[in-house]
mmCIF file of C-alpha atoms and ligand atoms in Angstrom:
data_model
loop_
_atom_site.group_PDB
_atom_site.id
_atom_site.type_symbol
_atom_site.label_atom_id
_atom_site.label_comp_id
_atom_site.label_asym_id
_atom_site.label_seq_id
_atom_site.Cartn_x
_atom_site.Cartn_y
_atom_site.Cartn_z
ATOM 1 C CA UNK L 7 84.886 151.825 107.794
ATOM 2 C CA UNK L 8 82.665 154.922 108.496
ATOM 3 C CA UNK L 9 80.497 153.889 111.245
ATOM 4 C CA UNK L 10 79.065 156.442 113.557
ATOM 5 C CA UNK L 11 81.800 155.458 116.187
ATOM 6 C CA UNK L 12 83.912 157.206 113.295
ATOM 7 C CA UNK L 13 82.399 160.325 113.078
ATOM 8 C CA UNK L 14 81.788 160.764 116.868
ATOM 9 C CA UNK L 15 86.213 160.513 117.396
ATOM 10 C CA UNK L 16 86.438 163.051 114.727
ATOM 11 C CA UNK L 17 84.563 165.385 116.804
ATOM 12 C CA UNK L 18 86.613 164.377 119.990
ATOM 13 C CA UNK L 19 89.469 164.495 118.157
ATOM 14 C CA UNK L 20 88.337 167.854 116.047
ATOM 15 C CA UNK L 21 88.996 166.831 112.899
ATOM 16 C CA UNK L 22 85.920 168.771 111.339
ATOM 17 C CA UNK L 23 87.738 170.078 108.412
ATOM 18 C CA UNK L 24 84.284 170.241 106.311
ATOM 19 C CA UNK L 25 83.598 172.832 109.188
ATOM 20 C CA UNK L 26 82.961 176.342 107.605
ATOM 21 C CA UNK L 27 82.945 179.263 109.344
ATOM 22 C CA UNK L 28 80.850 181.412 107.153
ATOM 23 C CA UNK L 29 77.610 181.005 105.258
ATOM 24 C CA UNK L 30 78.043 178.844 102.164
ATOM 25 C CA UNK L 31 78.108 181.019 98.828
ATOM 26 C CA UNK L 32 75.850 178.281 97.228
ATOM 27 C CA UNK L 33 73.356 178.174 99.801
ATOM 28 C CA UNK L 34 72.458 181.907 99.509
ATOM 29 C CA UNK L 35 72.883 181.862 95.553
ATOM 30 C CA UNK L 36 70.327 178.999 94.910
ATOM 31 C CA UNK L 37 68.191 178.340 97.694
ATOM 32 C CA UNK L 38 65.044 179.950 96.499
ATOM 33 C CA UNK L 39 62.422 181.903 98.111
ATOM 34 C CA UNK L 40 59.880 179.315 100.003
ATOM 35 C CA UNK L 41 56.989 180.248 101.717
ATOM 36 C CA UNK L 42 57.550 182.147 105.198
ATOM 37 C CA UNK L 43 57.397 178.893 107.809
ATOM 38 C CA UNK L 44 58.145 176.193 105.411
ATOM 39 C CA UNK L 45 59.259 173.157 107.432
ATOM 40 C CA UNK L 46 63.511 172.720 106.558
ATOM 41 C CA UNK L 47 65.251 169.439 106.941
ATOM 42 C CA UNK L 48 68.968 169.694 107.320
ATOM 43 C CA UNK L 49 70.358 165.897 107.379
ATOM 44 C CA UNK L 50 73.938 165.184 109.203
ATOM 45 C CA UNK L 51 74.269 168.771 109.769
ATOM 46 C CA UNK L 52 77.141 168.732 112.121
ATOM 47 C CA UNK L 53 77.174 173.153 113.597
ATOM 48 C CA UNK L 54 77.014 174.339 110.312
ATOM 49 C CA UNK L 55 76.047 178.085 110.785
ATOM 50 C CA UNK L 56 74.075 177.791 106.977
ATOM 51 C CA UNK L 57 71.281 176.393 109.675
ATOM 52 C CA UNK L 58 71.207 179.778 111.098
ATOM 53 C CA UNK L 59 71.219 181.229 107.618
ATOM 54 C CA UNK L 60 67.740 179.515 107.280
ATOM 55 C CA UNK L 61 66.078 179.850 110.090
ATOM 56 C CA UNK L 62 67.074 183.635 109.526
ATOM 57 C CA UNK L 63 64.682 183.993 106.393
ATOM 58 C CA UNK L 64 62.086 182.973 108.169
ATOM 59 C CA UNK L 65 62.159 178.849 107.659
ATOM 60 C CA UNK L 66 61.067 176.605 110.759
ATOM 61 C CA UNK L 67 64.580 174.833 110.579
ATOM 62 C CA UNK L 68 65.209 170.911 111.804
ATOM 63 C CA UNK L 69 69.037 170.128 112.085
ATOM 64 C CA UNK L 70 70.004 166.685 112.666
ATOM 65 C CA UNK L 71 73.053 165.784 113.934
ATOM 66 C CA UNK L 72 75.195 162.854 115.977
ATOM 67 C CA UNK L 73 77.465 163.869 117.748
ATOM 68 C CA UNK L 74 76.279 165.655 120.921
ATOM 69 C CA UNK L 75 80.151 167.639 120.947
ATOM 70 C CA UNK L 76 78.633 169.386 117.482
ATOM 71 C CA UNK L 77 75.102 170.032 118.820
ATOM 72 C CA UNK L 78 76.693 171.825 122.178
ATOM 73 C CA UNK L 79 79.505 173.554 120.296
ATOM 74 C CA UNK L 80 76.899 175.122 117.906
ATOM 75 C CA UNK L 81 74.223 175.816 120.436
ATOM 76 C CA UNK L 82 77.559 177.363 122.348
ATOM 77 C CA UNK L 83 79.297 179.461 119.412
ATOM 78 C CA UNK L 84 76.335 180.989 118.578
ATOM 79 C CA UNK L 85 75.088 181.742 122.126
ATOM 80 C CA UNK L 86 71.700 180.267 122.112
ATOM 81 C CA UNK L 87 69.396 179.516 124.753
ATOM 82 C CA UNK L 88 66.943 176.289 124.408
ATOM 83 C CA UNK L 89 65.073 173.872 125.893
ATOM 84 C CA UNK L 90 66.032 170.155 125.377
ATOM 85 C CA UNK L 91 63.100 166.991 125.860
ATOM 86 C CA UNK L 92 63.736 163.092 124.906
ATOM 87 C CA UNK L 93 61.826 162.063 122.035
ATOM 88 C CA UNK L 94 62.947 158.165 122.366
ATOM 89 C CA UNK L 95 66.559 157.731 121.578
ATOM 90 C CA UNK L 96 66.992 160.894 120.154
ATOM 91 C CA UNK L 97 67.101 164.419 121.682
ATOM 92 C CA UNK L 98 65.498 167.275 120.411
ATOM 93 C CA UNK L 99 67.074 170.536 121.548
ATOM 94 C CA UNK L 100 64.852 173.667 120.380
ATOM 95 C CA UNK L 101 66.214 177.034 120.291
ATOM 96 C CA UNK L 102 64.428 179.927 121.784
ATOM 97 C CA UNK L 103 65.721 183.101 119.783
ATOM 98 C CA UNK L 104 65.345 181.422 116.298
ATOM 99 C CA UNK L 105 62.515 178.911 114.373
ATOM 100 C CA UNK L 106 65.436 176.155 115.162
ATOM 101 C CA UNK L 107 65.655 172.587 116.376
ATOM 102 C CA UNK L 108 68.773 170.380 116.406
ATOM 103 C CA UNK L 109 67.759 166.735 116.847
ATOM 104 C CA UNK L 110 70.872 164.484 118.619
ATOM 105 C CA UNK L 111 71.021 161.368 117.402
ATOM 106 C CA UNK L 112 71.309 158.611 114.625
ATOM 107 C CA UNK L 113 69.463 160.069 111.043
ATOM 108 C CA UNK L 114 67.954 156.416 110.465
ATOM 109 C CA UNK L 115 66.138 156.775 113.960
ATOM 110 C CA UNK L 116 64.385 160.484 112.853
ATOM 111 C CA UNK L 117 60.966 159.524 111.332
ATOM 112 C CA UNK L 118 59.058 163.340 110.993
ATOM 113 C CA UNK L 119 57.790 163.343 107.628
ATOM 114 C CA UNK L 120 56.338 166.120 105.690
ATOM 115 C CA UNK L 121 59.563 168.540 105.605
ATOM 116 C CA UNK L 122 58.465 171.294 102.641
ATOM 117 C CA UNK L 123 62.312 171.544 101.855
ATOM 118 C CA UNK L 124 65.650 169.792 102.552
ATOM 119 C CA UNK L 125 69.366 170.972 102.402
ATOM 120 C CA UNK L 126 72.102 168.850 101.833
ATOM 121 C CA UNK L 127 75.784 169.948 102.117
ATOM 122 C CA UNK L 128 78.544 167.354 102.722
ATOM 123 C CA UNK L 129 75.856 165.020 103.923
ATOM 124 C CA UNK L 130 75.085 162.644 101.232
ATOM 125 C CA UNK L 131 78.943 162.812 100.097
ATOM 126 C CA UNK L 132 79.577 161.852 103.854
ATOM 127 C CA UNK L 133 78.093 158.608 103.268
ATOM 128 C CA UNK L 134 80.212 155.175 102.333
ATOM 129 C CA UNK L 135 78.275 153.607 98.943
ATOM 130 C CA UNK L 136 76.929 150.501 101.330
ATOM 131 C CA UNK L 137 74.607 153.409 102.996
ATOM 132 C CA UNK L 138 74.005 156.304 100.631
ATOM 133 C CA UNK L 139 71.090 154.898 98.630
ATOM 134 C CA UNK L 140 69.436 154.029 102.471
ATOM 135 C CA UNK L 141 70.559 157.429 103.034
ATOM 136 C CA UNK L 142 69.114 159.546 100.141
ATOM 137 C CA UNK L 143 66.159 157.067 100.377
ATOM 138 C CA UNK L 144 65.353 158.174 104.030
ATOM 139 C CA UNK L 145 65.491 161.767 103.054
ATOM 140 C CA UNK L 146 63.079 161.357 100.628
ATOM 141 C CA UNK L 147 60.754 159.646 102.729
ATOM 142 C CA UNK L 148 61.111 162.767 105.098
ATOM 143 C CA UNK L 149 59.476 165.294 102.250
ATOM 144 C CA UNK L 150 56.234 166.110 101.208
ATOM 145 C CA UNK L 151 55.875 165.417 97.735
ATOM 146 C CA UNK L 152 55.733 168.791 96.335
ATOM 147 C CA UNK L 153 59.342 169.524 98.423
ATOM 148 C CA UNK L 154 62.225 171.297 97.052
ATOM 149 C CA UNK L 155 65.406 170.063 97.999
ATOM 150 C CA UNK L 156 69.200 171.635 97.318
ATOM 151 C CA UNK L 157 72.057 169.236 97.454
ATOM 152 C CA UNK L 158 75.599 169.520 96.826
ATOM 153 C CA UNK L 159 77.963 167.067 95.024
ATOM 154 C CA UNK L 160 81.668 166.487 95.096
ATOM 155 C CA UNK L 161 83.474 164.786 91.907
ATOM 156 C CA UNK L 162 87.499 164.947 92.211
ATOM 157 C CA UNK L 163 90.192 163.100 90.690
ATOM 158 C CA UNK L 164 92.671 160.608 92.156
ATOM 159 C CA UNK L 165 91.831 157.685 94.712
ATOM 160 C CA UNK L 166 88.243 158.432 95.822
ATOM 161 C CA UNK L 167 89.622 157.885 99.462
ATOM 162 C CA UNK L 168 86.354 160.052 101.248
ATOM 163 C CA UNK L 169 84.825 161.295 103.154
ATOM 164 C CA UNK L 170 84.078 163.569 101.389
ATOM 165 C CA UNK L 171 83.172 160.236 98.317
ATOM 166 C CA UNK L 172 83.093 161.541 94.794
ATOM 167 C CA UNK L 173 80.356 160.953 92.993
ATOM 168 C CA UNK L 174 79.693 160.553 89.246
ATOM 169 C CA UNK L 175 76.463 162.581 87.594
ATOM 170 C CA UNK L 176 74.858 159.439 86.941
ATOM 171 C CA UNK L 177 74.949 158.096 90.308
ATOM 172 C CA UNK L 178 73.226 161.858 91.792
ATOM 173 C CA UNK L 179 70.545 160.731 89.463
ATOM 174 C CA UNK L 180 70.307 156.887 90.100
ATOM 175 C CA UNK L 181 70.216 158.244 94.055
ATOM 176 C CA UNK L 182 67.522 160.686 93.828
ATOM 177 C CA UNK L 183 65.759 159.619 90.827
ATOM 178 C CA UNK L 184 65.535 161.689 87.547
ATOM 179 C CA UNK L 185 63.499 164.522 89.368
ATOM 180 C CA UNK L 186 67.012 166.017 90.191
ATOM 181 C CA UNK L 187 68.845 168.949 88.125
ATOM 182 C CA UNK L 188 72.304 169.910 88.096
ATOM 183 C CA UNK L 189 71.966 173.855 88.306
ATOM 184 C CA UNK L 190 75.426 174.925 88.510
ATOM 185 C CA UNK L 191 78.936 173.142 88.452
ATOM 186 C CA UNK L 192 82.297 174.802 90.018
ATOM 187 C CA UNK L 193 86.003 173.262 89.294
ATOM 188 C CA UNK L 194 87.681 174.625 93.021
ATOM 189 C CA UNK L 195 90.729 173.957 91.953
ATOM 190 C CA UNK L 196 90.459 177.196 89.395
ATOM 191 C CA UNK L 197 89.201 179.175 92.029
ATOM 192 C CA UNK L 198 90.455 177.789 95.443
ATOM 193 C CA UNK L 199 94.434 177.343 95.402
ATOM 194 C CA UNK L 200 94.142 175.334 98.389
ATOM 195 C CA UNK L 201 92.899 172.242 96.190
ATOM 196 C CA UNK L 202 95.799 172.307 93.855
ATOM 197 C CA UNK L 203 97.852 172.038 96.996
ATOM 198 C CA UNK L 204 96.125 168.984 97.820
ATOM 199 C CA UNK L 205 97.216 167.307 94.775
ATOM 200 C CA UNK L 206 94.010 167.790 92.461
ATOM 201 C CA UNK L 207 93.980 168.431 89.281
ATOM 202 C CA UNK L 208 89.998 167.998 89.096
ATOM 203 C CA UNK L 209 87.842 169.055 92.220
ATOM 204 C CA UNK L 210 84.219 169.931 90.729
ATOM 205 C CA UNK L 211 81.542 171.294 93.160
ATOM 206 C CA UNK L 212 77.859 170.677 91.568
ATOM 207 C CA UNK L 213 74.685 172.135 92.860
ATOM 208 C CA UNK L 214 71.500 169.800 92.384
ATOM 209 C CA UNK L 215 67.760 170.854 92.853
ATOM 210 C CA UNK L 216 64.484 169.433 92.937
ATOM 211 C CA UNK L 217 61.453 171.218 92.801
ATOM 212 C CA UNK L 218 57.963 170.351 92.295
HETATM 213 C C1 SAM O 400 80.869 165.952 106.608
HETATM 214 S S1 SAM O 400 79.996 166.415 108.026
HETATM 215 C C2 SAM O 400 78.944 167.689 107.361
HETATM 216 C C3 SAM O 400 78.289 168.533 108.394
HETATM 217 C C4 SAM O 400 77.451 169.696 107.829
HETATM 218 N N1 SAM O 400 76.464 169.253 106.873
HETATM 219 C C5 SAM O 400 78.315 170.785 107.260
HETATM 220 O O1 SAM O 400 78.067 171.203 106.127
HETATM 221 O O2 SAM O 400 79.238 171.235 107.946
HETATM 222 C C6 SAM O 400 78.896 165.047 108.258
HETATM 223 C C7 SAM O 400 78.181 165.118 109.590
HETATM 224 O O3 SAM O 400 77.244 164.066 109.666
HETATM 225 C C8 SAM O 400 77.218 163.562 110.974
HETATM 226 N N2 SAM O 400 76.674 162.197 110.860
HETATM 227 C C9 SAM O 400 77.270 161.125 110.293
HETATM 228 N N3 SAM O 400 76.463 160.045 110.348
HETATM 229 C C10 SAM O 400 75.314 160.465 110.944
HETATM 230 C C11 SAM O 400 74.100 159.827 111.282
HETATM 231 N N4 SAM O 400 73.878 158.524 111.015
HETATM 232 N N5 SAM O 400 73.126 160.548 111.884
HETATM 233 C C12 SAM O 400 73.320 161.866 112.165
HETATM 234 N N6 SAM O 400 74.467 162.526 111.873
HETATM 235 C C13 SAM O 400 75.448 161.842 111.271
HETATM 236 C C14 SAM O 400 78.662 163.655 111.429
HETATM 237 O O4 SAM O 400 78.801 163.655 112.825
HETATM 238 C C15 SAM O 400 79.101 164.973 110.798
HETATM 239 O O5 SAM O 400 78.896 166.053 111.665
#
């Protein structure tokens, strides 16, 4: 079962293999140019460094994440300073050198609304099916109506033993409603040899917008 108690032991036990070191390829290819300042929600965002990314073009960025071992290795890694206050049970830790806020704690708890933009790598693909549509649901609850979001999808063959899940087209759409493109669509296992060494035959990577 993937309860939170399941994510927190992979941190302890670092088994972050969705980790990347680097910026990701798709995030700088598609994310488009917002106003300087707009508000950026980045669900279940564990230390990805694409958070940095953002808040480097100018984008006021809120990162939120459960595991405190994520939130102190990123804050750590990338050696910043900030200032930490309780906002009930979560914490929000903001960061001095950058526009940048991780908030620790559960997603479900985080009720800010009026995000102007949302990024979603490996977070809604994190989710089991008995919490996704909550998931997605609460996201969109998050945004102002006129938001752009960018999310990325995972479809793969074999037993869909996540996470990462694989998800169909159809059920992007049915989770986000039919606001939602697919903008671009990558098989890794043409480009990445890695994946064929995991066994796929199939591993497609598909980039999803909405904008107003
Ligand atoms: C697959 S990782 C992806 C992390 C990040 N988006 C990235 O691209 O590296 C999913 C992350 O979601 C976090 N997470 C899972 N459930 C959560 C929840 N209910 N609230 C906040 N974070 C959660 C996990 O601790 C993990 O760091």
């Amino acid at each position: 079962m993937i309860t939170n108690d399941f994510w927190l032991d992979r941190w302890k036990d670092g088994r972050i293999g969705f980790h990347q070191e680097g910026i990701d390829p798709k995030l700088i290819e598609f994310w488009p140019t917002l106003p300087k300042n707009s508000r950026v929600l980045v669900p279940l965002c564990g230390k990805s460094n694409d958070m940095i990314w953002l808040a480097e073009q100018g984008y006021q960025v809120t990162g939120i994440e459960l595991s405190p071992l994520a939130v102190v290795q990123f804050l750590g890694d990338n050696e910043l300073s900030y200032e930490t206050y309780h906002e009930g049970e979560l914490k929000v830790h903001t960061v001095k050198e950058l526009p940048l806020r991780i908030v620790e704690g559960d997603y479900f708890t985080f009720q800010e609304k009026n995000f102007d933009a949302c990024y979603d790598r490996a977070a809604m693909v994190a989710m089991p099916d008995s919490k996704r549509q909550s998931y997605v649901t609460h996201t969109l609850d998050r945004l102002s109506s006129s938001a752009f979001a960018l999310v990325i999808s995972l479809k793969y063959d074999g037993e869909n033993s996540g996470p990462p899940f694989s998800l169909e087209d159809s059920s992007v759409i049915s989770l986000w409603g039919n606001q939602i493109q697919k903008i671009a669509s990558e098989n890794l296992v043409q480009t990445n040899p890695q994946y064929k060494e995991r066994g796929y035959t199939f591993f497609e990577e598909s980039v999803w917008h909405i904008q107003a």
